C-alpha positions as MATLAB code, in Angstrom:
seq = 'MAQALNAALRDALGADERVVVLGEDVGRLGGVFRITAGLADTFGDRRCFDTPVSEAGIAGLAIGMAMVGWRPVVEMQFDAFAYPAFEQIASHMAKTRNRTRGALALPLVVRVPYGGGIGGVEHHSDSSEAYYAHTAGLKVVTPATPADAYSLLREAIDDPDPVVFLEPKRHYWTKEDLELPVRTEPFGTAAIRRSGSDATVVAYGPSVAVALDAAHAAAAEGLDVEVLDLRTLVPLDDRALTASVRRTGRCLVVHEAQGFAGVGAEIAARVQERCFDALRAPVLRVTGFDIPYPPPLLEGAHLPGTGRVLDALHRLLPSTEAERRSHKADLTPIEPSPAPGRTFRLPDLGEGLAEAEMLEWQVAVGDVVAHDQVVAEVETAKSVVTLPSPFAGTVTALHCRTGEVVRVDAPLLTVTESGSGAVLTGYGTSASQGWSRPTTTAGGSASGGGTATGGGNDEAKSQVGTRVALDASAGKFVRGHRDTPAVTIWADADATALLAARASRRTGLMPLLARACLAGLAAFPELNARVDADRGEILRLSRVHLGFAAQTEHGLVVPVVRDADHLSPDGLAAELRRLTALARRGALGAEHRTGGTFTLNNYGVLDVDGATPILNHPQAAMLGVGRVTDRPWVVEGRLEVRKVVHVSLTFDHRVCDGGTAAGFLRHVLDDITAPDGPDPR';
ca = [
     -70.625  175.648  111.563;
     -68.993  176.879  114.769;
     -71.651  179.540  115.159;
     -74.416  177.018  114.427;
     -73.110  174.684  117.145;
     -72.863  177.569  119.595;
     -76.433  178.581  118.770;
     -77.656  174.997  119.268;
     -76.070  174.836  122.734;
     -77.409  178.278  123.629;
     -80.941  177.405  122.511;
     -80.842  174.048  124.326;
     -79.651  175.686  127.559;
     -82.419  178.238  127.253;
     -85.114  175.668  126.492;
     -84.326  173.119  129.226;
     -82.829  173.969  132.612;
     -81.595  170.366  132.914;
     -79.052  170.913  130.128;
     -75.529  171.622  131.356;
     -72.280  172.056  129.424;
     -68.990  170.881  130.935;
     -65.424  170.139  129.919;
     -61.925  171.541  129.837;
     -61.888  175.292  129.139;
     -65.521  175.438  127.982;
     -66.404  178.151  130.502;
     -64.476  181.400  130.593;
     -62.339  180.558  127.551;
     -65.263  179.345  125.464;
     -63.523  176.171  124.297;
     -60.455  175.707  122.137;
     -62.549  176.316  119.005;
     -64.869  178.842  120.753;
     -67.904  176.610  120.355;
     -69.035  177.435  123.902;
     -68.085  181.128  123.759;
     -70.387  183.320  125.845;
     -72.442  180.495  127.348;
     -71.010  180.886  130.852;
     -71.639  184.633  130.720;
     -75.276  184.079  129.744;
     -76.214  181.054  131.853;
     -73.703  181.194  134.691;
     -70.967  178.825  135.773;
     -73.452  176.282  137.163;
     -74.804  175.618  133.668;
     -71.530  175.926  131.711;
     -68.434  175.125  133.727;
     -64.799  174.062  133.477;
     -63.548  170.729  134.755;
     -60.141  169.399  135.796;
     -57.972  167.835  133.112;
     -59.340  164.320  133.546;
     -61.293  162.970  130.602;
     -62.284  159.802  132.463;
     -63.509  161.964  135.333;
     -65.461  164.198  132.958;
     -67.207  161.218  131.349;
     -67.904  159.578  134.721;
     -69.338  162.816  136.105;
     -71.597  163.165  133.062;
     -72.875  159.606  133.512;
     -73.735  160.266  137.143;
     -75.446  163.568  136.314;
     -77.526  161.915  133.581;
     -78.561  159.166  135.980;
     -80.154  161.706  138.320;
     -81.979  163.717  135.678;
     -79.528  166.203  134.142;
     -78.787  166.370  130.413;
     -75.033  166.952  130.302;
     -73.204  167.976  127.125;
     -69.528  167.088  127.428;
     -66.743  168.518  125.259;
     -63.582  166.550  124.613;
     -61.110  169.142  123.345;
     -59.690  166.908  120.606;
     -60.543  163.475  119.260;
     -57.621  161.543  120.769;
     -58.035  163.279  124.132;
     -61.177  161.169  124.619;
     -59.265  157.878  124.735;
     -58.599  158.056  128.502;
     -62.385  158.266  128.919;
     -63.100  155.284  126.696;
     -63.524  152.850  129.574;
     -66.270  155.048  131.011;
     -67.838  155.500  127.571;
     -67.746  151.849  126.479;
     -68.319  150.091  129.807;
     -70.843  152.397  131.457;
     -72.178  155.114  129.189;
     -73.059  152.685  126.393;
     -74.390  149.914  128.651;
     -76.419  151.580  131.388;
     -79.764  151.320  129.599;
     -79.156  147.634  128.855;
     -77.754  147.022  132.337;
     -80.945  148.366  133.907;
     -83.167  146.546  131.393;
     -84.393  149.881  130.057;
     -85.338  151.344  133.419;
     -82.648  154.041  133.304;
     -82.101  156.238  130.280;
     -78.858  158.133  129.897;
     -79.506  161.413  128.030;
     -76.047  162.863  127.469;
     -73.913  164.075  124.576;
     -70.161  163.750  124.123;
     -68.975  166.386  121.664;
     -65.710  165.386  119.949;
     -63.884  167.714  117.490;
     -62.409  165.106  115.153;
     -60.514  164.537  111.939;
     -57.522  166.126  110.270;
     -56.832  168.970  107.923;
     -55.805  171.707  110.375;
     -52.105  170.885  110.615;
     -52.491  169.539  114.143;
     -49.886  167.343  115.748;
     -50.399  163.821  117.079;
     -53.480  163.396  119.334;
     -55.169  166.350  117.611;
     -56.304  164.859  114.291;
     -57.647  161.337  114.802;
     -60.757  159.981  113.106;
     -62.157  157.836  115.888;
     -65.660  157.149  114.613;
     -65.184  153.376  114.197;
     -64.487  152.916  117.925;
     -67.797  154.491  118.857;
     -69.815  152.984  116.006;
     -68.601  149.520  117.070;
     -69.751  150.114  120.656;
     -73.360  148.992  120.971;
     -75.487  151.423  122.962;
     -74.098  154.634  121.503;
     -75.551  156.787  118.778;
     -72.891  158.291  116.521;
     -73.539  161.508  114.617;
     -71.301  163.597  112.330;
     -72.667  166.677  110.515;
     -71.193  168.016  107.284;
     -73.124  171.312  107.013;
     -73.932  174.166  109.416;
     -77.653  173.389  109.177;
     -77.074  169.768  110.166;
     -74.683  170.869  112.907;
     -77.439  172.889  114.554;
     -80.280  170.440  113.996;
     -78.439  167.226  114.839;
     -76.945  168.694  118.018;
     -80.373  169.837  119.213;
     -81.707  166.353  118.478;
     -78.738  164.745  120.253;
     -79.382  166.806  123.412;
     -83.064  165.846  123.353;
     -82.344  162.150  122.759;
     -82.810  159.784  125.746;
     -79.679  157.792  124.832;
     -75.983  158.726  124.879;
     -74.839  160.354  121.654;
     -71.247  160.750  120.484;
     -71.365  163.909  118.397;
     -68.353  164.056  116.056;
     -67.660  167.573  114.807;
     -65.369  167.844  111.735;
     -63.074  170.545  113.046;
     -61.707  171.574  109.665;
     -65.284  172.522  108.746;
     -65.900  174.741  111.776;
     -65.436  177.682  109.391;
     -67.791  176.413  106.696;
     -70.280  179.117  105.765;
     -73.912  178.646  104.875;
     -76.747  181.168  104.749;
     -79.495  179.915  107.034;
     -81.951  181.186  109.567;
     -81.883  179.589  113.005;
     -83.480  177.667  114.518;
     -83.601  175.090  111.752;
     -84.493  171.419  111.810;
     -83.187  169.064  109.138;
     -83.915  165.352  108.779;
     -83.726  163.300  112.010;
     -81.211  160.675  113.135;
     -80.968  157.693  110.804;
     -81.650  159.760  107.664;
     -78.983  160.185  105.003;
     -78.988  163.104  102.567;
     -78.254  163.115   98.855;
     -75.980  166.129   98.441;
     -75.666  165.648   94.684;
     -77.786  163.467   92.439;
     -76.172  161.280   89.796;
     -76.603  158.094   87.825;
     -73.108  156.688   87.159;
     -71.852  155.942   90.677;
     -72.580  156.620   94.353;
     -69.907  158.174   96.550;
     -70.745  157.555  100.201;
     -69.195  159.978  102.673;
     -69.794  161.632  106.017;
     -68.437  164.492  108.091;
     -65.280  166.090  106.664;
     -65.207  163.815  103.611;
     -68.485  165.087  102.164;
     -66.831  168.235  100.805;
     -64.071  166.143   99.222;
     -66.651  163.859   97.617;
     -68.584  166.820   96.216;
     -65.436  168.383   94.814;
     -64.528  165.107   93.113;
     -68.058  164.766   91.744;
     -67.892  168.254   90.227;
     -64.498  167.480   88.707;
     -65.826  164.192   87.351;
     -68.738  166.043   85.748;
     -66.213  167.893   83.566;
     -65.221  164.464   82.216;
     -68.816  163.507   81.494;
     -69.332  161.411   84.628;
     -72.531  161.794   86.629;
     -71.705  161.017   90.277;
     -74.113  160.941   93.194;
     -72.886  161.968   96.660;
     -74.617  160.466   99.696;
     -73.978  162.074  103.092;
     -74.729  159.514  105.826;
     -75.070  162.206  108.569;
     -75.460  159.537  111.270;
     -73.399  156.366  111.450;
     -75.535  154.880  114.202;
     -78.346  154.579  113.294;
     -77.365  154.092  109.650;
     -79.789  154.835  106.827;
     -79.657  151.459  105.066;
     -82.664  152.313  102.927;
     -81.110  155.438  101.352;
     -77.766  153.672  100.916;
     -79.333  150.672   99.212;
     -81.602  152.767   96.993;
     -78.748  154.959   95.782;
     -76.386  152.102   94.967;
     -79.108  150.105   93.248;
     -79.861  153.153   91.114;
     -76.237  153.771   90.064;
     -74.799  150.245   90.212;
     -71.474  151.390   91.665;
     -70.300  152.427   95.102;
     -67.241  154.267   96.405;
     -66.819  154.975  100.134;
     -64.664  157.894  101.317;
     -63.527  158.643  104.864;
     -60.455  160.044  106.611;
     -59.987  157.227  109.117;
     -57.752  154.244  108.425;
     -59.239  151.779  105.999;
     -58.738  148.532  107.933;
     -61.870  147.663  109.935;
     -63.196  151.173  109.393;
     -66.741  152.395  108.824;
     -66.139  152.055  105.085;
     -65.648  148.307  105.491;
     -69.057  148.019  107.161;
     -70.689  150.058  104.406;
     -69.022  147.938  101.720;
     -70.260  144.760  103.404;
     -73.823  146.055  103.608;
     -73.822  147.157   99.985;
     -72.477  143.771   98.933;
     -75.176  141.972  100.929;
     -78.094  144.134   99.814;
     -77.120  145.195   96.281;
     -75.078  142.318   94.909;
     -77.342  141.731   91.930;
     -77.291  145.439   91.010;
     -73.538  146.030   91.304;
     -71.615  146.520   88.059;
     -68.233  146.803   89.807;
     -66.705  145.946   93.196;
     -67.238  148.392   96.036;
     -64.129  150.551   96.452;
     -62.841  152.630   99.370;
     -60.677  155.745   99.580;
     -59.474  156.227  103.144;
     -56.601  157.397  105.277;
     -53.627  155.066  105.352;
     -53.214  152.391  108.024;
     -50.660  154.393  109.996;
     -50.670  156.617  113.071;
     -51.679  160.137  112.101;
     -48.660  161.710  110.367;
     -46.929  165.047  111.063;
     -48.589  168.158  109.586;
     -46.339  168.315  106.536;
     -47.475  164.837  105.474;
     -51.177  164.978  106.269;
     -52.010  166.169  102.757;
     -50.738  162.843  101.429;
     -52.521  160.895  104.164;
     -55.978  162.417  103.875;
     -58.214  161.399  100.963;
     -58.207  164.263   98.485;
     -59.988  165.029   95.259;
     -57.298  163.359   93.186;
     -57.459  160.054   95.033;
     -61.259  160.031   94.834;
     -61.149  160.748   91.097;
     -58.621  157.971   90.579;
     -60.960  155.553   92.342;
     -63.903  156.740   90.228;
     -61.872  156.108   87.093;
     -61.229  152.540   88.289;
     -64.860  152.103   89.208;
     -66.453  153.409   86.039;
     -66.236  152.064   82.475;
     -63.280  153.354   80.561;
     -65.105  154.452   77.416;
     -67.974  156.806   76.799;
     -69.792  154.137   74.799;
     -69.775  151.779   77.761;
     -71.043  154.525   80.060;
     -73.882  155.322   77.701;
     -74.891  151.678   77.528;
     -75.333  151.641   81.300;
     -77.573  154.733   81.413;
     -81.069  153.583   82.281;
     -82.689  156.490   80.479;
     -80.202  156.636   77.571;
     -79.842  160.391   78.002;
     -78.084  161.827   74.918;
     -74.521  162.846   75.436;
     -74.054  166.613   75.284;
     -71.720  167.909   72.594;
     -68.119  168.541   73.575;
     -67.391  172.007   74.871;
     -65.478  174.513   72.817;
     -61.666  174.295   72.925;
     -60.154  175.530   76.158;
     -60.442  174.240   79.707;
     -61.400  176.347   82.694;
     -59.624  175.792   85.990;
     -62.012  176.386   88.888;
     -61.173  177.077   92.518;
     -61.072  173.647   94.177;
     -62.244  172.768   97.662;
     -59.359  173.908   99.843;
     -60.360  171.793  102.834;
     -61.260  172.733  106.415;
     -64.739  173.678  105.265;
     -63.455  176.854  103.659;
     -65.889  177.988  100.996;
     -63.947  180.924   99.602;
     -60.474  182.393   99.175;
     -58.915  185.710   98.259;
     -56.859  185.848   95.081;
     -53.519  186.876   96.499;
     -51.217  186.735   93.488;
     -51.310  185.588   89.901;
     -48.146  183.835   88.754;
     -49.212  183.973   85.096;
     -50.785  186.443   82.692;
     -52.943  186.110   79.586;
     -50.787  184.791   76.779;
     -48.394  182.880   79.020;
     -47.728  179.240   78.259;
     -48.185  177.023   81.316;
     -47.058  173.461   81.948;
     -48.889  170.685   83.772;
     -48.871  171.339   87.537;
     -47.131  174.714   87.143;
     -48.131  177.061   89.956;
     -50.433  179.673   88.446;
     -51.750  181.506   91.495;
     -51.621  181.921   95.240;
     -54.802  182.343   97.229;
     -55.302  183.188  100.858;
     -57.986  181.492  102.901;
     -58.993  182.209  106.468;
     -56.413  179.590  107.386;
     -53.362  179.781  105.137;
     -51.741  180.750  101.858;
     -52.253  178.011   99.243;
     -50.551  177.619   95.871;
     -52.655  176.416   92.952;
     -51.007  174.304   90.209;
     -52.634  174.151   86.797;
     -54.237  170.823   85.854;
     -53.897  171.785   82.181;
     -51.021  172.593   79.847;
     -51.343  175.223   77.167;
     -51.796  178.959   76.703;
     -53.653  181.137   79.209;
     -56.528  182.795   77.364;
     -58.398  184.386   80.274;
     -58.060  185.289   83.951;
     -61.497  185.355   85.524;
     -60.749  187.273   88.736;
     -58.548  190.107   89.899;
     -55.942  190.241   92.628;
     -57.678  190.964   95.925;
     -60.999  189.515   94.786;
     -62.730  186.956   97.024;
     -63.562  183.833   95.012;
     -66.014  181.097   95.935;
     -65.153  177.406   95.626;
     -65.894  176.156   92.078;
     -65.744  179.691   90.635;
     -63.668  179.978   87.421;
     -60.073  181.113   87.869;
     -58.457  180.917   84.442;
     -58.993  179.356   81.044;
     -56.274  177.499   79.154;
     -56.234  176.458   75.517;
     -54.807  173.029   76.031;
     -51.932  171.156   74.525;
     -52.883  168.109   76.618;
     -54.571  167.339   79.917;
     -52.508  167.166   83.079;
     -52.917  165.479   86.409;
     -56.126  166.060   88.293;
     -55.738  168.490   91.168;
     -54.911  166.883   94.456;
     -54.200  167.858   98.008;
     -55.997  171.157   98.457;
     -56.342  171.213  102.187;
     -55.133  173.132  105.117;
     -51.832  171.598  105.033;
     -51.692  169.784  101.740;
     -47.979  170.178  101.306;
     -48.140  173.467  103.151;
     -47.720  172.498  106.742;
     -48.130  176.020  108.156;
     -51.910  176.102  107.919;
     -53.833  176.481  111.156;
     -57.205  177.688  112.411;
     -57.560  181.368  113.147;
     -57.640  181.968  116.874;
     -58.500  184.908  119.064;
     -56.845  186.392  122.087;
     -56.902  184.044  125.019;
     -56.970  180.676  123.307;
     -55.060  178.341  121.062;
     -56.385  176.077  118.364;
     -53.592  173.632  119.103;
     -54.929  172.681  122.493;
     -52.893  175.035  124.649;
     -55.533  174.965  127.349;
     -55.452  171.217  127.706;
     -52.915  171.079  130.488;
     -54.358  173.989  132.418;
     -58.052  173.260  132.544;
     -60.357  176.154  133.147;
     -58.861  177.479  136.348;
     -55.194  178.083  135.711;
     -55.083  181.885  135.927;
     -51.288  181.964  135.806;
     -51.241  180.235  132.422;
     -53.967  182.501  131.092;
     -52.156  185.636  132.219;
     -49.262  184.701  129.959;
     -51.398  184.709  126.797;
     -50.884  187.897  124.791;
     -52.626  189.421  121.833;
     -52.836  187.172  118.801;
     -52.684  188.550  115.273;
     -53.149  186.715  112.002;
     -50.096  185.690  109.996;
     -49.290  187.965  107.095;
     -50.393  186.676  103.700;
     -46.769  186.182  102.670;
     -45.945  183.997  105.681;
     -46.678  180.757  103.858;
     -44.516  181.823  100.945;
     -41.627  182.528  103.302;
     -41.978  179.097  104.889;
     -42.030  177.357  101.530;
     -39.041  179.293  100.245;
     -37.031  178.611  103.400;
     -38.007  174.943  103.542;
     -37.743  173.925   99.904;
     -34.814  175.968   98.609;
     -31.134  175.286   99.416;
     -30.340  179.000   99.459;
     -26.847  180.420   99.940;
     -25.947  184.080  100.531;
     -22.626  185.635   99.501;
     -21.698  189.308   99.903;
     -19.099  191.981   99.394;
     -18.673  195.710   99.999;
     -18.260  198.212   97.167;
     -17.091  201.778   96.858;
     -20.289  203.606   95.830;
     -18.691  207.003   95.307;
     -18.885  206.756   91.519;
     -22.429  205.387   91.729;
     -23.587  208.423   93.701;
     -21.806  210.723   91.289;
     -23.608  209.063   88.368;
     -26.924  209.517   90.146;
     -26.265  213.228   90.516;
     -24.980  213.781   86.986;
     -27.810  211.840   85.340;
     -30.474  213.207   87.686;
     -31.857  209.757   88.304;
     -32.372  207.499   91.303;
     -30.151  204.731   92.573;
     -32.684  202.065   91.656;
     -32.343  202.453   87.855;
     -28.551  202.279   88.162;
     -28.732  199.193   90.373;
     -31.286  197.619   88.043;
     -28.948  198.162   85.071;
     -26.167  196.486   87.039;
     -28.425  193.469   87.718;
     -29.422  193.183   84.066;
     -25.791  193.369   82.978;
     -24.940  190.611   85.449;
     -27.803  188.416   84.227;
     -26.725  188.928   80.630;
     -23.279  187.633   81.586;
     -24.547  184.909   83.941;
     -28.012  183.807   82.675;
     -27.970  180.750   84.958;
     -29.405  182.923   87.725;
     -32.495  183.920   85.700;
     -34.096  180.533   86.232;
     -36.444  178.475   88.309;
     -36.383  174.875   89.490;
     -39.088  172.402   88.460;
     -38.622  169.983   91.365;
     -41.316  167.580   90.174;
     -39.528  167.035   86.871;
     -36.030  167.346   88.282;
     -35.229  170.133   85.823;
     -33.884  173.690   85.822;
     -35.869  176.027   83.577;
     -33.594  178.807   82.302;
     -35.777  181.727   81.312;
     -35.296  183.689   78.104;
     -36.695  187.008   79.394;
     -35.919  188.951   82.553;
     -38.943  190.153   84.508;
     -37.264  192.209   87.207;
     -38.941  192.542   90.609;
     -37.879  195.404   92.845;
     -38.750  196.473   96.367;
     -40.904  199.609   96.609;
     -41.716  201.163   99.960;
     -45.368  202.215  100.379;
     -47.482  203.316  103.308;
     -48.832  199.764  103.409;
     -45.335  198.252  103.591;
     -42.978  196.848  100.995;
     -44.451  195.917   97.619;
     -42.542  194.119   94.852;
     -43.612  195.438   91.424;
     -42.347  193.541   88.374;
     -40.822  195.239   85.336;
     -41.689  192.873   82.545;
     -39.084  192.351   79.811;
     -36.698  194.609   81.689;
     -33.774  193.288   79.642;
     -35.319  194.800   76.486;
     -35.692  198.338   77.869;
     -33.304  201.189   77.265;
     -31.751  202.874   80.325;
     -34.229  205.747   80.072;
     -37.124  203.351   79.460;
     -36.090  201.235   82.453;
     -35.922  204.303   84.707;
     -39.316  205.495   83.501;
     -40.906  202.104   84.102;
     -39.444  201.905   87.614;
     -40.914  205.321   88.421;
     -44.283  204.431   86.928;
     -44.637  201.140   88.783;
     -43.486  202.668   92.062;
     -46.180  205.337   91.753;
     -48.825  202.721   90.972;
     -47.722  200.600   93.943;
     -47.974  203.558   96.311;
     -51.495  204.288   95.051;
     -52.464  200.633   95.435;
     -53.213  200.505   91.700;
     -50.603  197.990   90.589;
     -52.072  195.568   88.051;
     -51.768  191.807   88.390;
     -49.410  191.633   85.400;
     -46.922  193.742   87.369;
     -47.327  191.924   90.679;
     -46.511  188.441   89.482;
     -44.209  186.579   87.173;
     -40.897  188.029   88.365;
     -37.793  186.042   87.477;
     -35.222  187.951   89.558;
     -35.604  190.413   92.443;
     -33.599  193.495   93.347;
     -34.085  194.094   97.066;
     -32.999  197.526   98.269;
     -33.135  197.121  102.035;
     -30.938  200.166  102.462;
     -34.154  202.199  102.669;
     -34.741  200.432  105.990;
     -31.413  201.862  107.225;
     -29.692  198.496  107.553;
     -26.340  197.476  106.132;
     -27.016  193.892  105.092;
     -29.356  190.936  105.247;
     -29.721  187.280  104.263;
     -33.168  187.368  102.608;
     -35.466  184.473  101.767;
     -35.859  183.964   98.043;
     -39.056  185.098   96.375;
     -40.268  181.620   95.377;
     -40.074  180.327   92.653;
     -37.236  182.691   91.702;
     -33.700  181.369   91.980;
     -31.827  184.515   92.995;
     -32.115  187.903   94.671;
     -29.660  190.784   94.854;
     -29.739  192.784   98.075;
     -28.344  196.294   98.499;
     -27.812  197.859  101.919;
     -27.503  201.496  102.948;
     -24.667  203.682  101.715;
     -22.460  204.747  104.654;
     -19.222  206.585  105.262;
     -16.458  204.090  105.942;
     -12.670  204.047  105.851;
     -11.524  202.683  102.486;
      -8.119  202.073  100.954;
      -7.717  203.973   97.665;
      -4.452  203.508   95.769;
      -2.597  202.682   98.962;
      -3.998  205.503  101.076;
      -6.848  205.496  103.576;
      -9.871  207.666  102.766;
     -13.448  208.055  103.958;
     -15.595  206.806  101.094;
     -19.256  206.050  100.432;
     -19.490  202.254  100.815;
     -22.427  199.927  100.139;
     -22.939  196.300  101.163;
     -24.197  194.077   98.309;
     -25.354  190.471   98.725;
     -26.524  187.725   96.422;
     -28.859  185.003   97.697;
     -29.197  182.144   95.229;
     -30.631  178.659   94.878;
     -27.571  176.407   94.908;
     -29.328  173.984   92.581;
     -29.161  176.394   89.620;
     -25.440  177.152   89.786;
     -22.264  176.652   91.769;
     -20.484  179.197   93.929;
     -18.144  180.224   91.132;
     -20.999  181.338   88.900;
     -22.693  183.176   91.765;
     -19.456  184.936   92.702;
     -18.886  185.888   89.067;
     -22.349  187.470   88.901;
     -21.827  189.381   92.138;
     -18.423  190.587   90.970;
     -19.952  191.769   87.709;
     -22.589  193.770   89.604;
     -19.954  195.256   91.896;
     -17.911  196.343   88.883;
     -20.955  198.176   87.518;
     -21.523  199.840   90.885;
     -17.943  201.088   91.116;
     -17.896  202.088   87.414;
     -21.523  202.770   86.391;
     -20.632  204.284   82.994;
     -20.130  200.903   81.355;
     -21.923  199.758   78.186;
     -25.674  199.368   77.897;
     -26.514  195.890   79.375;
     -28.765  195.097   76.405;
];
C-alpha cells in the first residue's frame, strides 16, 4: 500500500504541474512512513517540500494555494497531529465553496495516516474519521487495499473539493499483486469483499481485514458472512449498504474508533431507517472502547479483533443450524460435516501483514495440546507473534516447516479435538505483545521522530545512525522479562574433578554438565515445569526435554534433546554431539528446536564468568555455566590454585521457593565437584 500511494503521488505530480506535495519531513526524508520517498529528488523542492512544524499553518497554506489554482496534497504525520489544524479544516477548508456560493472550488487533499495497531503512543493511533465525516463540505476516503489506495488517491487529487484521505497505517505493508496505474470504482462506491447470505459485516479502512478474517473463521462454523468495504465515508454508498443488508437480514458494523457517536452509529441508523422490514435482528457494532487511546501493551484489547467480531456474529445469528437453514432464501443444502480433526490456519496478524515466517514450533506431531496453549511463534515484518491453539486435542499434522513463509489463512497444524476452545483473538501488531513496530530505514522513525524538527533540522538528522531490524528473538526476550518473576542465584565450584573426568572419559564438558542437570531435576522436579497463567496453574512436566546452547557460525542455537532423562550417559553424549553437528549445518529439525522444558546455558564459551540470563519462555528454569578459570581456593585448610567455575540458576519464582532452587543448585554443584556419582536415571 505504501508503494501504491507513492506511485499515485508520483503519477499525479507528473501528470499535472499544479500538484504540489507539502508537510513535515515529506521532502528529503520522504515522510515518516516513506510515502513521499524520492518525490523531491524527481520533481524538485518546489513541487515536494518540507514545512515548519505548524499543522494549522500547513492547512492554511494549502487553502490559500488551492484558492489561486494549485492542487496541494498535504501530509499530516499522524492522525492526532491534525487536531491543531482542525479550525482551518472545519471553518475554511470545508466551507469555502459554500461561502463563495460555488464560485471558488478548493481542490486539495489532506493525507492522514490513521488508526492503531502499530504500538504507537498517544497522539499516534487515533481514529478520527467521525470528526471529518461530520463536517459538511469534506469528502472522506479510506482505502483498505493497495489498488484502492492508488486509485482513490488519484481521484482525490483530481477532485475539485477538499478530500480528507485517511490511510490505515497498519496496512501500509499490505501486499497485493497489481499493475499500475489502476483505477477501481469511484468515490461513493462500496465494494463487496466477500459475498454471503447470513449477515453483512460493514467495515472500512483497517477494519476490513479484521472483518474478512472473522468471516473466514465463521465459515468454519457453517456461517456465510458477507463483508462490505465502504471505501468512502463521504459520499456513502447507501445503495450497496441497503442492498446487502436487505439480502442478508442482519448487519454488524466494525470500526476501530470509539463507538459513541461514531461512523458505526450513523450506519446503524441508516440501516434501521431503510431496512427495518428486512431486519431479522438488531444492528450491532464492534468498535474501540470509549476511552482515550491506550498504551501499546493494551491496544490489543482496545482494538476490535477477530474474536470480538465472531462473538458479535454469534449474538446476531440464530443459535441453531435449523434456524439458519430456515432463513436461507435458496434453501441451499447443508454440506456434510468434515472429517474429525480441526485445522488451525494462520490468522490475520494485523497491520496489513499478509504473511509470516514460521519461526519456531512449540509442539510436535503426537503432542497433546490444551485450549489456548502456545503452539508456534511466527515472525512478521513487524514483530514476533505467539500463536495459541483454538483447539484442544492431539496434534496430527504440522503443515509447514521452520523458516517457511506462510500466507494468512494457510494451514498451520491439524488437531484431533477433545473439545473446541476459544476463538482466536488479538492477532495484531501489539496484541499483548507491545514491542511491535513498523520497520524503518536509516534516517527516519516510524514513531514520529521528525515531528519536532520539521524538514530542515540538519543537527537532528545528523544524529540519526544506521537502523537494523530487531532480532527474531527480541520479542521473546521482552515477554520473558516482562511476564516472569525471575530470580537468579549462583555459587562457585571447584571444577578440578570435572576436568579430570572429561579427560579420563574422553568426552566434552557438556555431557557431564547435562548429567548434573538431569540429576538435579530428578531430585527437584519442581523446576521442570511451566506456568499456565490463564488458568492460574503450574504444569509439572513428566519428561525432560533438555535445551542446550550450541555455538554456530550464525550465532547461538538452542537444540533440544528430547526425553533426555531416559538416555544413558553414552546415549546423552551421542545425542548432544549429533544435535550440535546438525545445528552447525543449519539442518536442525523442528522437533529439536522446540519443546524444551529446561535449558543448560554454557556461556563460558563466550569467555565470561557469569550472567543473569532471561528465561527461555515458557520454561521455568535455566542453569548457566561460566568459564573455568584459575583462582585461589581453600582446600582442606590450605590455599591452592584450582580450576573454578561459576554456576547460576535462574528460575521462575512462581514454581518454587528459594529453598528448592538452592537445593537444586547445590545438587548440581555436588555433581560438578564429584562427577562420578550414580547415573541420574
